[in-house]
Tab-separated table of C-alpha atoms and ligand atoms in Angstrom:
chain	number	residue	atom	x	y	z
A	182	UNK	CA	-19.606	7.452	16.704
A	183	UNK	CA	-18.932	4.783	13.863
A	184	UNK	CA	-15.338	2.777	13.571
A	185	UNK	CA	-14.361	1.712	10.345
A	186	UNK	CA	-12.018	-1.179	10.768
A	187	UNK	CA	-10.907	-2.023	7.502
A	188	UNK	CA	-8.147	-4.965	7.002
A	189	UNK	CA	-4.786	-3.634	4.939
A	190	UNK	CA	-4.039	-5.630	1.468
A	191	UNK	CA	-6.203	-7.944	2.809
A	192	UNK	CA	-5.900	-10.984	0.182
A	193	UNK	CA	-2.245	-10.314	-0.098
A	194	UNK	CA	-2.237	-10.100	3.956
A	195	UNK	CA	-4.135	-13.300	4.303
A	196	UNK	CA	-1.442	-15.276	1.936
A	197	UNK	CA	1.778	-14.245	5.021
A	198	UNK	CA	-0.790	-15.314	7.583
A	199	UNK	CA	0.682	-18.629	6.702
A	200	UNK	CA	3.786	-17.642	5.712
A	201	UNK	CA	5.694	-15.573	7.814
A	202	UNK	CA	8.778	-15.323	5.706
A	203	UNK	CA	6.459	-12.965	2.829
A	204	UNK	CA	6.702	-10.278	5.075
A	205	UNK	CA	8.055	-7.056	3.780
A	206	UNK	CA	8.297	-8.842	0.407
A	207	UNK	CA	6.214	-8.058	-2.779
A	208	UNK	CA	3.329	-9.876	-3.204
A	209	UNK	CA	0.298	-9.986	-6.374
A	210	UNK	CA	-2.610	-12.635	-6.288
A	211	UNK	CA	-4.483	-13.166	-9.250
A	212	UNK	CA	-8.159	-13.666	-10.414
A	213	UNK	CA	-10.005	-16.659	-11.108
A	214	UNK	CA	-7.910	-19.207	-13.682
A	215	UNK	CA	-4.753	-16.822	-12.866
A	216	UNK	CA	-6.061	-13.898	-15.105
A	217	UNK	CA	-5.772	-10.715	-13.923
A	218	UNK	CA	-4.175	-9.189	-10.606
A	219	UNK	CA	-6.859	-8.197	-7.869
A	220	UNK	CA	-4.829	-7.662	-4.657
A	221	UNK	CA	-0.961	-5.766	-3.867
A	222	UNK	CA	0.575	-6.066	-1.083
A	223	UNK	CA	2.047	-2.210	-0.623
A	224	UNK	CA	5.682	-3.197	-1.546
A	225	UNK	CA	4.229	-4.952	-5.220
A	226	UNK	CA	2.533	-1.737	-5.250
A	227	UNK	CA	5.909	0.443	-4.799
A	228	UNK	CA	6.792	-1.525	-7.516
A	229	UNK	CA	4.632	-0.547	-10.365
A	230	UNK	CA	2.154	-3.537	-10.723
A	231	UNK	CA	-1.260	-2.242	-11.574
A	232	UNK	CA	-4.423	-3.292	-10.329
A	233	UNK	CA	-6.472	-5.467	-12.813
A	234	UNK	CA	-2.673	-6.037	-15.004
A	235	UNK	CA	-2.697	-9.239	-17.179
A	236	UNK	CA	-0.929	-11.665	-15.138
A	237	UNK	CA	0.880	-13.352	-18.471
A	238	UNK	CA	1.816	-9.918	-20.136
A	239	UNK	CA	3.480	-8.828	-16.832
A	240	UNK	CA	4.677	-11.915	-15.472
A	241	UNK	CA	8.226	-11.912	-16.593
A	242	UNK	CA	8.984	-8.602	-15.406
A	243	UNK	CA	7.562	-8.758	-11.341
A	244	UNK	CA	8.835	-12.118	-10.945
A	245	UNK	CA	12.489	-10.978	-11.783
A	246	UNK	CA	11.566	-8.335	-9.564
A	247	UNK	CA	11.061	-11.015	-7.115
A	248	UNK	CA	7.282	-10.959	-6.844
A	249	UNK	CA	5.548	-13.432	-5.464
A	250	UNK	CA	2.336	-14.436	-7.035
A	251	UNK	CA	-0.626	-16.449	-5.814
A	252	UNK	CA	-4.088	-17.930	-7.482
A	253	UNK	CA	-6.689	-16.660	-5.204
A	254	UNK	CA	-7.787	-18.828	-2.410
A	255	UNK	CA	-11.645	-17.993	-1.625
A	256	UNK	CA	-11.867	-20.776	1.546
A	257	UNK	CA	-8.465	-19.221	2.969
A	258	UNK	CA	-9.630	-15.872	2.945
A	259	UNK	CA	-13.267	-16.281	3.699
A	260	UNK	CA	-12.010	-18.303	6.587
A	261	UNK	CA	-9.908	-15.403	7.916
A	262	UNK	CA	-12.514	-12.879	7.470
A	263	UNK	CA	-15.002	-14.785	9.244
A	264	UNK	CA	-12.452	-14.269	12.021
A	265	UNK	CA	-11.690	-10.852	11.787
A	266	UNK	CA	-15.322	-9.898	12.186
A	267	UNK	CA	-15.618	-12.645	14.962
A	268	UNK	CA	-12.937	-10.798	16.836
A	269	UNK	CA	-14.634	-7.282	15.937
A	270	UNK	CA	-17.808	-8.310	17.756
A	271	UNK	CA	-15.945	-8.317	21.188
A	272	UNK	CA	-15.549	-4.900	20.757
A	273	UNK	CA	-19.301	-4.127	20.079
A	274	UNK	CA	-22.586	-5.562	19.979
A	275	UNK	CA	-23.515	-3.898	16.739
A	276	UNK	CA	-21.644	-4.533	13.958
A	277	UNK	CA	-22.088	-4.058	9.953
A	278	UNK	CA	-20.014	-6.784	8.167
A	279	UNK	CA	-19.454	-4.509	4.960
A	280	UNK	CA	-17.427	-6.783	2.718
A	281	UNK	CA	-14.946	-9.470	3.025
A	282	UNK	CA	-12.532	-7.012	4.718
A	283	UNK	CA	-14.454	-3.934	5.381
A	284	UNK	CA	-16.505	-4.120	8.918
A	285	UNK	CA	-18.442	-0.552	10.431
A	286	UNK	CA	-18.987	-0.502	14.025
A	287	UNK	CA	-21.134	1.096	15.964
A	288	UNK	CA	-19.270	2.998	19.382
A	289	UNK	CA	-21.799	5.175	20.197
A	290	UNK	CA	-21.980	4.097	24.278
A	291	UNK	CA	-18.232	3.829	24.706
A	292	UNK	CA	-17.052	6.317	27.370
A	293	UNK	CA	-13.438	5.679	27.286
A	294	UNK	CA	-10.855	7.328	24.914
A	295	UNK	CA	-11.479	6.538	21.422
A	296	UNK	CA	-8.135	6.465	20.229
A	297	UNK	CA	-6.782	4.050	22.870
A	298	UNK	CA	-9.687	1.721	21.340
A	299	UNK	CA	-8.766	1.489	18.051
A	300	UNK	CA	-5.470	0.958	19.505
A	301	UNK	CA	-6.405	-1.955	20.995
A	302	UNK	CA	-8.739	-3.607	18.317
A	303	UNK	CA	-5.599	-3.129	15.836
A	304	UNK	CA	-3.470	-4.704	18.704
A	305	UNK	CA	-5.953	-7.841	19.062
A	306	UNK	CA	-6.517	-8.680	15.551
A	307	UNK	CA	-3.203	-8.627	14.536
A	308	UNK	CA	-3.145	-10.485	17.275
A	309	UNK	CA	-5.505	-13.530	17.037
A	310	UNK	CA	-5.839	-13.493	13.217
A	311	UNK	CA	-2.069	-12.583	12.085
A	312	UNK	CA	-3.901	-9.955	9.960
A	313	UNK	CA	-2.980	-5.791	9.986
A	314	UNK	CA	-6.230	-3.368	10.588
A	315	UNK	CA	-6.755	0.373	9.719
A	316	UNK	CA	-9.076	2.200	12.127
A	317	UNK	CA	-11.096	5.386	11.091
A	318	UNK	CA	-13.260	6.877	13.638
A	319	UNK	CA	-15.727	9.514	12.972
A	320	UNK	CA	-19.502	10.641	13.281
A	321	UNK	CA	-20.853	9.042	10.160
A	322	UNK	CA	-20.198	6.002	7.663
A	323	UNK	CA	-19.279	8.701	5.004
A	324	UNK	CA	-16.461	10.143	6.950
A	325	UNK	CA	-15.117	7.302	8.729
A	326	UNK	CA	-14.437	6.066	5.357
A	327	UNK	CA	-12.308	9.100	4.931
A	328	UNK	CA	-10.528	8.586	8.259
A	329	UNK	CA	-9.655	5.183	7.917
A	330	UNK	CA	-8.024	6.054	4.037
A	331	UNK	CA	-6.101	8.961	6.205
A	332	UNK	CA	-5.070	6.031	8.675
A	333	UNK	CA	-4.074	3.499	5.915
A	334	UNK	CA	-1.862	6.458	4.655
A	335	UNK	CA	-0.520	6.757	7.986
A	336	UNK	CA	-1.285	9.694	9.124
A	337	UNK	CA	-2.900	8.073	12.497
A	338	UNK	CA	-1.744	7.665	15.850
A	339	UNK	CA	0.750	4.362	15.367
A	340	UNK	CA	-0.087	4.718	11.779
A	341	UNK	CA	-3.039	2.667	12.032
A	342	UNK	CA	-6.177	4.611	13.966
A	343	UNK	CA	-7.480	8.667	13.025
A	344	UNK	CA	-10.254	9.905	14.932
A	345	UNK	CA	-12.054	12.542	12.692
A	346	UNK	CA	-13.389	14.374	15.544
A	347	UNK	CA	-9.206	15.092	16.981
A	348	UNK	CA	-7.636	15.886	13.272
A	349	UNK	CA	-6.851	19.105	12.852
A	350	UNK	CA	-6.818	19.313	9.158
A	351	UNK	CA	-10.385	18.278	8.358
A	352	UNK	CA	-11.139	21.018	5.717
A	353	UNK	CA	-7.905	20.346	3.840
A	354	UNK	CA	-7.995	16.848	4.373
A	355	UNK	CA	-11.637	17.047	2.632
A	356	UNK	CA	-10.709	19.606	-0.319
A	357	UNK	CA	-7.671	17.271	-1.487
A	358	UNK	CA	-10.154	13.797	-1.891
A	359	UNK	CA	-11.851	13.699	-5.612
A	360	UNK	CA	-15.238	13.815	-5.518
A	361	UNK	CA	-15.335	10.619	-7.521
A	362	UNK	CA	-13.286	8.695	-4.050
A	363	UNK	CA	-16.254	9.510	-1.518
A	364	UNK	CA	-18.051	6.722	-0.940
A	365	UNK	CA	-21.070	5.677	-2.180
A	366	UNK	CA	-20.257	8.769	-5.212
A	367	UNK	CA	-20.026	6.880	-8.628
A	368	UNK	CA	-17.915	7.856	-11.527
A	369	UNK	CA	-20.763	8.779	-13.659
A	370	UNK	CA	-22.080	10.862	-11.108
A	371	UNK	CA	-18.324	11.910	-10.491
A	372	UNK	CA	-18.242	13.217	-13.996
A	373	UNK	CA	-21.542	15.047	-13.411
A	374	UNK	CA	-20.646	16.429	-10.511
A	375	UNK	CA	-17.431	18.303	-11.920
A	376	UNK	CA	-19.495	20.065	-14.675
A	377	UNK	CA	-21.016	21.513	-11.295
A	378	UNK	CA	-18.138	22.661	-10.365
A	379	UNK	CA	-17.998	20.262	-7.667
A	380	UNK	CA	-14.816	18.540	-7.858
A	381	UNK	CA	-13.857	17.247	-4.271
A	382	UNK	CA	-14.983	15.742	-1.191
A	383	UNK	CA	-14.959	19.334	0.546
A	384	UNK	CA	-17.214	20.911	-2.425
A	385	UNK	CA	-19.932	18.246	-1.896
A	386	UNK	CA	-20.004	18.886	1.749
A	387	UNK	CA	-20.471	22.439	1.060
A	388	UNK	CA	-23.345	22.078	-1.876
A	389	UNK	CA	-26.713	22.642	-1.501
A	390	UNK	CA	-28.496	19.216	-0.508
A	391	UNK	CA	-31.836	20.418	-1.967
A	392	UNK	CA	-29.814	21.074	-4.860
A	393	UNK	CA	-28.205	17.648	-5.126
A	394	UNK	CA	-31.503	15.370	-4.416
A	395	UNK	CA	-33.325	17.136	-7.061
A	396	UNK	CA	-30.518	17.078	-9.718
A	397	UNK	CA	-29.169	13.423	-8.546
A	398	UNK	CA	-31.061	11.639	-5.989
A	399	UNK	CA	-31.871	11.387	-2.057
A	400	UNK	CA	-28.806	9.281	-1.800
A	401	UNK	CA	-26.544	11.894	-3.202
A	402	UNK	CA	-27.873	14.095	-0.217
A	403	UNK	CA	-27.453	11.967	2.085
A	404	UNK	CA	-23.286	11.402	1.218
A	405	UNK	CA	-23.087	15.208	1.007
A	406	UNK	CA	-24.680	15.515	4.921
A	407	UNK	CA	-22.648	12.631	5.989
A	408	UNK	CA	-19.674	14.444	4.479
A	409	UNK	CA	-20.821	17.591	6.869
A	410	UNK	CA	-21.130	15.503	9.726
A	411	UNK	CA	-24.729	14.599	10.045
A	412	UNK	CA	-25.157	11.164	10.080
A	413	UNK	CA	-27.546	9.914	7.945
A	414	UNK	CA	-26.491	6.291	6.952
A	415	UNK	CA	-27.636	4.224	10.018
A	416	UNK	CA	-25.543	0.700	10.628
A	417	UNK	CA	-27.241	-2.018	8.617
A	418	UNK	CA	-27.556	-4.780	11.390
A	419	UNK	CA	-29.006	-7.090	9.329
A	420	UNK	CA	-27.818	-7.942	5.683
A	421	UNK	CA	-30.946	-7.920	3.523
A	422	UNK	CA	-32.068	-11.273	2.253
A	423	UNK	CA	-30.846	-12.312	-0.704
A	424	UNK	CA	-32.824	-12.042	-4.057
A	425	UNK	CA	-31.254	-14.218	-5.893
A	426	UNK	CA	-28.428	-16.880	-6.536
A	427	UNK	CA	-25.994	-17.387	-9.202
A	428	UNK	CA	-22.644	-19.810	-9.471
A	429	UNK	CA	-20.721	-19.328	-12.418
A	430	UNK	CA	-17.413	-19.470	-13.695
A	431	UNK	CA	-15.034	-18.697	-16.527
A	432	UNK	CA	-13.444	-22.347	-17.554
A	433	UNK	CA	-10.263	-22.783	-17.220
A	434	UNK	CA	-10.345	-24.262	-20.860
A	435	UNK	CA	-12.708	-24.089	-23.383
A	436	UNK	CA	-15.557	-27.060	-23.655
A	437	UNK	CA	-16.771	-28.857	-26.521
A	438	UNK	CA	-18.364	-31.841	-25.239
A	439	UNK	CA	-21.534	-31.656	-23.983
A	440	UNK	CA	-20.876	-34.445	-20.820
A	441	UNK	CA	-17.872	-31.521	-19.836
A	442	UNK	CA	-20.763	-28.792	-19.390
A	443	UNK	CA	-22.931	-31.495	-17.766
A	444	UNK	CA	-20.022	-31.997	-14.989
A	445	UNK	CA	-19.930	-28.273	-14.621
A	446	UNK	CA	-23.033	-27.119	-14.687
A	447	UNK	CA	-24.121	-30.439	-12.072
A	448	UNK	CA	-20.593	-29.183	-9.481
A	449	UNK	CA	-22.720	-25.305	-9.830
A	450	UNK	CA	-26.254	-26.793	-8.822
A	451	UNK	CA	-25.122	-28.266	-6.162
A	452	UNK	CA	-23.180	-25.337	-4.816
A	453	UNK	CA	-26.276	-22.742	-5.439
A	454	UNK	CA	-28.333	-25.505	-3.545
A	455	UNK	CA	-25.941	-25.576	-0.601
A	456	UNK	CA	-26.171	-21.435	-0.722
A	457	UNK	CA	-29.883	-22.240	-0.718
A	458	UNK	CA	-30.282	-23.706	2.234
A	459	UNK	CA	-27.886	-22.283	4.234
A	460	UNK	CA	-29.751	-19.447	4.317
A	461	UNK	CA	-33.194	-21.002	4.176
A	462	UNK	CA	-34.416	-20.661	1.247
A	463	UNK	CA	-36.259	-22.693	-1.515
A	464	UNK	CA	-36.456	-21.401	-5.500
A	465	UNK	CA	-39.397	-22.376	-7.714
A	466	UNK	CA	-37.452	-21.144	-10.994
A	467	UNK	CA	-33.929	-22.648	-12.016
A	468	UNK	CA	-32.230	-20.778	-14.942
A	469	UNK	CA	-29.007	-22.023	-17.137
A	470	UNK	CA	-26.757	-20.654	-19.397
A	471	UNK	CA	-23.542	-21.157	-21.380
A	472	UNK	CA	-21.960	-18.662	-23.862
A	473	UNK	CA	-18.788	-18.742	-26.015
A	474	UNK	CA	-15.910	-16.203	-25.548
A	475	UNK	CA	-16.880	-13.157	-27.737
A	476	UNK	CA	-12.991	-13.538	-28.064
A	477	UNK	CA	-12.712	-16.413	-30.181
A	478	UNK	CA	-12.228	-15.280	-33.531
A	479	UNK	CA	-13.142	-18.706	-35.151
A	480	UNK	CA	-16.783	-19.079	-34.446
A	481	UNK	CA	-19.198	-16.453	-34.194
A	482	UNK	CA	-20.556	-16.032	-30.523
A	483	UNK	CA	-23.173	-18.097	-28.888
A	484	UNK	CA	-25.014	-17.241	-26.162
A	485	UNK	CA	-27.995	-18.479	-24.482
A	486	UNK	CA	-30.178	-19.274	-21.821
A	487	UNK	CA	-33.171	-21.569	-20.672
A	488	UNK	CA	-35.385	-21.401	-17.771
A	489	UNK	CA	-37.262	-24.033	-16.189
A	490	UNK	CA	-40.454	-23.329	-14.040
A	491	UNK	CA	-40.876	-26.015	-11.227
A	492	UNK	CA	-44.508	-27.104	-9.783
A	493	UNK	CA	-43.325	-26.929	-6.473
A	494	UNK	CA	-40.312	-24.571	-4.580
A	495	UNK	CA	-37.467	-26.931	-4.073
A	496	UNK	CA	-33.959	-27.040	-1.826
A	497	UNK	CA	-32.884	-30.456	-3.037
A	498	UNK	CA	-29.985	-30.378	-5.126
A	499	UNK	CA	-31.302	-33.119	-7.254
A	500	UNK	CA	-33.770	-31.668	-8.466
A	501	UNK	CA	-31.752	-28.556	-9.393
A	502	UNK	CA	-29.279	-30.918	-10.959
A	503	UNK	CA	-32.080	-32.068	-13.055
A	504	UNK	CA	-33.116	-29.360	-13.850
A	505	UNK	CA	-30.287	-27.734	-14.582
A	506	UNK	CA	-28.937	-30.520	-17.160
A	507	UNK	CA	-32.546	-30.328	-18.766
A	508	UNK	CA	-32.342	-26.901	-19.253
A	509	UNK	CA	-28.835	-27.305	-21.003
A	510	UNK	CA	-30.206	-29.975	-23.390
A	511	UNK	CA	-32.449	-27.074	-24.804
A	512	UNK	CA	-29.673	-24.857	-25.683
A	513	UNK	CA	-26.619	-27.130	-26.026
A	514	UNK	CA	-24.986	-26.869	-29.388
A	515	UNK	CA	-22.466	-29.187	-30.680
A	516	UNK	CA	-19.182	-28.191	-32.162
A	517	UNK	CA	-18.517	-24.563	-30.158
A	518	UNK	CA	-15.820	-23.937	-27.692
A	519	UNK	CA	-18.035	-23.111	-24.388
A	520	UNK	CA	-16.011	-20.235	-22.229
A	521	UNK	CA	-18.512	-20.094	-19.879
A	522	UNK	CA	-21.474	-21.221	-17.784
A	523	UNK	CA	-23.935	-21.194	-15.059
A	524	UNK	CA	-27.069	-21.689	-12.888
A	525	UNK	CA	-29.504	-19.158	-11.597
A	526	UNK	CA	-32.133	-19.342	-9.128
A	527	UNK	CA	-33.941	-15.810	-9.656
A	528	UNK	CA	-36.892	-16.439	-7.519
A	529	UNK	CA	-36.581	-17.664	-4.182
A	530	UNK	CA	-39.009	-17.997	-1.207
A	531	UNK	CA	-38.576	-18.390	2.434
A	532	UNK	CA	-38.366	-22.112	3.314
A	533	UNK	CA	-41.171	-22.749	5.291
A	534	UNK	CA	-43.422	-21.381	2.331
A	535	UNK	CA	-45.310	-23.015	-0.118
A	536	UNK	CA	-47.894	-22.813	-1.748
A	537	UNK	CA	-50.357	-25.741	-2.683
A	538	UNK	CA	-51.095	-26.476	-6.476
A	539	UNK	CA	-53.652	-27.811	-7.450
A	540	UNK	CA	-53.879	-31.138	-9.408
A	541	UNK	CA	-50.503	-31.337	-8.782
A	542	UNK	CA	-48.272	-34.153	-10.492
A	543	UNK	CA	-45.312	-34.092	-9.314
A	544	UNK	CA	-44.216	-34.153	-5.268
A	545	UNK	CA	-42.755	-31.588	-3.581
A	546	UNK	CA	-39.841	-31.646	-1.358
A	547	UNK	CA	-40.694	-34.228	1.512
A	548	UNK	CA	-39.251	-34.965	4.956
A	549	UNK	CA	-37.068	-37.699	3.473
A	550	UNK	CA	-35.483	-35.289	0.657
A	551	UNK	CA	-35.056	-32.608	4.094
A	552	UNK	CA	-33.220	-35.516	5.369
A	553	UNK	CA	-30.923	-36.075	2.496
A	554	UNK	CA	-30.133	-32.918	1.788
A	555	UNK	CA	-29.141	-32.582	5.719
A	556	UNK	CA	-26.901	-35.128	5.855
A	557	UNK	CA	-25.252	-34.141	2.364
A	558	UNK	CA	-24.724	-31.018	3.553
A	559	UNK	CA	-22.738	-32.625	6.992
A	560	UNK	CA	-20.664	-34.471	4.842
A	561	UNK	CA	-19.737	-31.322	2.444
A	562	UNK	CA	-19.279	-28.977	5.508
A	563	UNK	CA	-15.357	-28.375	4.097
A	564	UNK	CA	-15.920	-26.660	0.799
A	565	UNK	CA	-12.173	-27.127	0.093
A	566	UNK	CA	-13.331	-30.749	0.559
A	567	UNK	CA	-16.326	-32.354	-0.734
A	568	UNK	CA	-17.072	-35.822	0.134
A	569	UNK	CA	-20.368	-37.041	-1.953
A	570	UNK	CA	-21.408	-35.759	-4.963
A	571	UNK	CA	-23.844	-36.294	-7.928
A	572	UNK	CA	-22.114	-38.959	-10.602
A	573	UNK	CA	-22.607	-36.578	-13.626
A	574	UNK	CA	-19.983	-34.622	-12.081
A	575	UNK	CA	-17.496	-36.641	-12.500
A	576	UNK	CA	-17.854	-36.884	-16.699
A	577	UNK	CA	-14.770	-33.818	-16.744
A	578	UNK	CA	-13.082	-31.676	-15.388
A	579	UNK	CA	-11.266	-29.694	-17.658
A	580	UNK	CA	-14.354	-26.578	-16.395
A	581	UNK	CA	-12.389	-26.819	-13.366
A	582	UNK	CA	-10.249	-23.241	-12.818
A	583	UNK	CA	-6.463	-22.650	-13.464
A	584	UNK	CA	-4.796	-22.147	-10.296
A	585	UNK	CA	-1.180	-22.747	-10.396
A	586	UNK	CA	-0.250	-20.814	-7.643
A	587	UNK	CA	-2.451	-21.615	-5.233
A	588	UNK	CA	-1.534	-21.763	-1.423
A	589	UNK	CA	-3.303	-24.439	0.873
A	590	UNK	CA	-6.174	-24.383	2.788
A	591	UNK	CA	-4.785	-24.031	6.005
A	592	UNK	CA	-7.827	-23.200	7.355
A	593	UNK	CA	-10.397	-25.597	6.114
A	594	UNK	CA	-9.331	-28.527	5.117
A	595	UNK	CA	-7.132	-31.334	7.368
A	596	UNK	CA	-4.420	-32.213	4.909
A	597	UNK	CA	-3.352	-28.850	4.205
A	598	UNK	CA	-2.617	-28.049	8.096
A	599	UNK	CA	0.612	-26.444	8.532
A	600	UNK	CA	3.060	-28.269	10.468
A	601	UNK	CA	5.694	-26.719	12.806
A	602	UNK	CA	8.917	-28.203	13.426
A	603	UNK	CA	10.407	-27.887	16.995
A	604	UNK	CA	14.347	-28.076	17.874
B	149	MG	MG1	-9.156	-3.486	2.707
């Protein structure tokens, strides 16, 4: 038995953790530099306001509506997830942390009643994290996903947890879900699969898996067992390493000056080296690029890239700096309005590898750079608060993202604490 514990509205959820008085009220936050909306809470949804809306064309409207809109707030609500799943691993000892909100676990030796469980792990994380939790329960990944949308539409016990293996409308439940809303089915393949003649979630279940692997692929067969009830999606412990790092962003304004994109692009090296090490890592390659909006009707487009081949794998964010401001004196041109830009490290390497050149020139990383890199990373523990930095960040900031409605990190950074008043 898997348990899909999946948090409601979650970004919109995470914004009332702090402020109590948004409950029941509308809420929309918005995409990096306040672009589009990414997150409803359900009333903003009763509403009208459509997912991915332009924030400026619809503005007018929600807000006399009495809408309240927020800038998203990444620490805040990576913060809270880290807690949700904290919580989560009370309940079991093997967990898959899905996404930011979505967590599978694994219930396979508890005994007790099901239902009275998924009770209780919506009544404790509401509890310790202020946040609301939908609960599917089933036999596979494939259709606990489908109980946990049938809880979220309330058709669970409290509204909040459906066992699949206790609901009595199964087949119907399956023949009214599009094909293209089972997880893990694409659109394309969606689109494919209806010339089939398979056009829901009950259909797949029912086709011939031969039939599917050779037309599609193995994973195609696999959803459509799942969907039957034979588990074939075990619980991915372990997240797979990571291939690669990027950090880049849309500007909140467009750049001209070439010491603005050095201030951006020396803030992103430093982040992907702090991603680097975290998780142990060292890159031998480190790739730039910048590129005008396609958007901008004055100027035609500019795009481009450089990558720069180090002698030795590196986590030092000096280095990356370097090379990173290096690499954007290759393709830097003056006089265009820069929309965009960022750093990739494509080919990374377990930290305690490295291989020995040969006539080698320049040093590798050395006990004293470990050192350095330590303590800069102890300073810069708060993300919503860095501490030291390299200088050629400080030439701009106009890169920096628009985020006028953004709440404070309550969570991760001392001045934005909350404070409670007492009478
Ligand atoms: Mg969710």
């Amino acid at each position: 038995m898997v348990a899909l514990v999946d948090c409601n509205n979650f970004y919109a959820s995470c914004e009332r953790v702090f402020q109590p008085a948004l409950m029941g009220r509308p809420i929309v936050v918005l995409s990096n530099n306040d672009g589009c909306v990414i997150a409803r809470s359900n009333e903003a949804k009763a509403l009208g306001v459509a997912m991915g809306a332009p924030w400026f064309k619809v503005s007018r409207r929600f807000q006399a509506l009495g809408v309240q809109v927020f800038s998203s707030n990444y620490a805040l609500y990576g913060d809270l997830s880290r807690r949700v799943m904290q919580v989560l691993a009370r309940f079991s000892p093997r967990l898959e942390v899905y996404s930011i909100d979505e967590c599978f676990l694994d219930l396979s030796s508890w005994r007790g009643d099901r239902t009275a469980l998924g009770a209780e792990i919506v009544h404790t994380v509401q509890q310790w994290t202020g946040l609301p939790v939908s609960v599917g329960l089933a036999p596979t990944k494939t259709l606990a996903k489908v109980a946990n949308r049938m809880a979220k539409a309330g058709h669970g016990a409290g509204g909040a947890v459906l066992d699949w293996t206790q609901w009595p409308a199964q087949r119907e439940t399956l023949a009214a879900l599009p094909v293209e809303d089972v997880w893990g089915v694409s659109t394309r393949w969606g689109a494919r699969l209806r010339q089939m003649g398979i056009a829901t979630a009950l259909a797949l279940a029912e086709a011939n898996p031969t039939r599917l692997r050779k037309v599609f692929s193995v994973v195609l067969e696999r959803t459509a067992r799942e969907l039957a009830g034979q588990s074939c999606l075990p619980l991915e412990l372990v997240p797979p390493s990571q291939r690669q790092i990027m950090v880049s962003r849309s500007f909140g304004q467009r750049l001209t000056q070439r010491e603005e994109l050095e201030a951006a692009l020396t803030a992103f090296a430093m982040r992907a080296g702090e991603k680097l090490r975290r998780q142990r890592l060292r890159t031998r390659v480190v790739s730039v690029f910048v590129h005008t909006s396609p958007f901008d009707r004055a100027a035609s487009h500019y795009a481009n890239a450089a990558t720069l081949v180090l002698e030795h794998p590196t986590r030092d964010s000096g280095r990356l700096v370097r090379s990173a401001l290096q690499g954007l004196g290759r393709i830097f041109r003056p006089g265009l309005a820069y929309q965009r830009a960022g750093v990739l490290l494509p080919d990374l390497a377990p930290e305690q590898v490295e291989q020995g050149v040969l006539f080698s020139s320049a040093p590798g990383d050395n006990a004293r750079s470990d050192r350095l890199m330590d303590c800069l990373d102890a300073l810069n523990r708060s993300p919503a608060r860095r501490a030291v930095g390299y200088a050629s960040e400080l030439q701009g900031h106009a890169w920096r993202m628009r985020q006028r409605h953004k709440s404070p990190a309550s969570l991760s950074n001392w001045h934005d604490l909350p404070i409670v008043h007492a009478r």
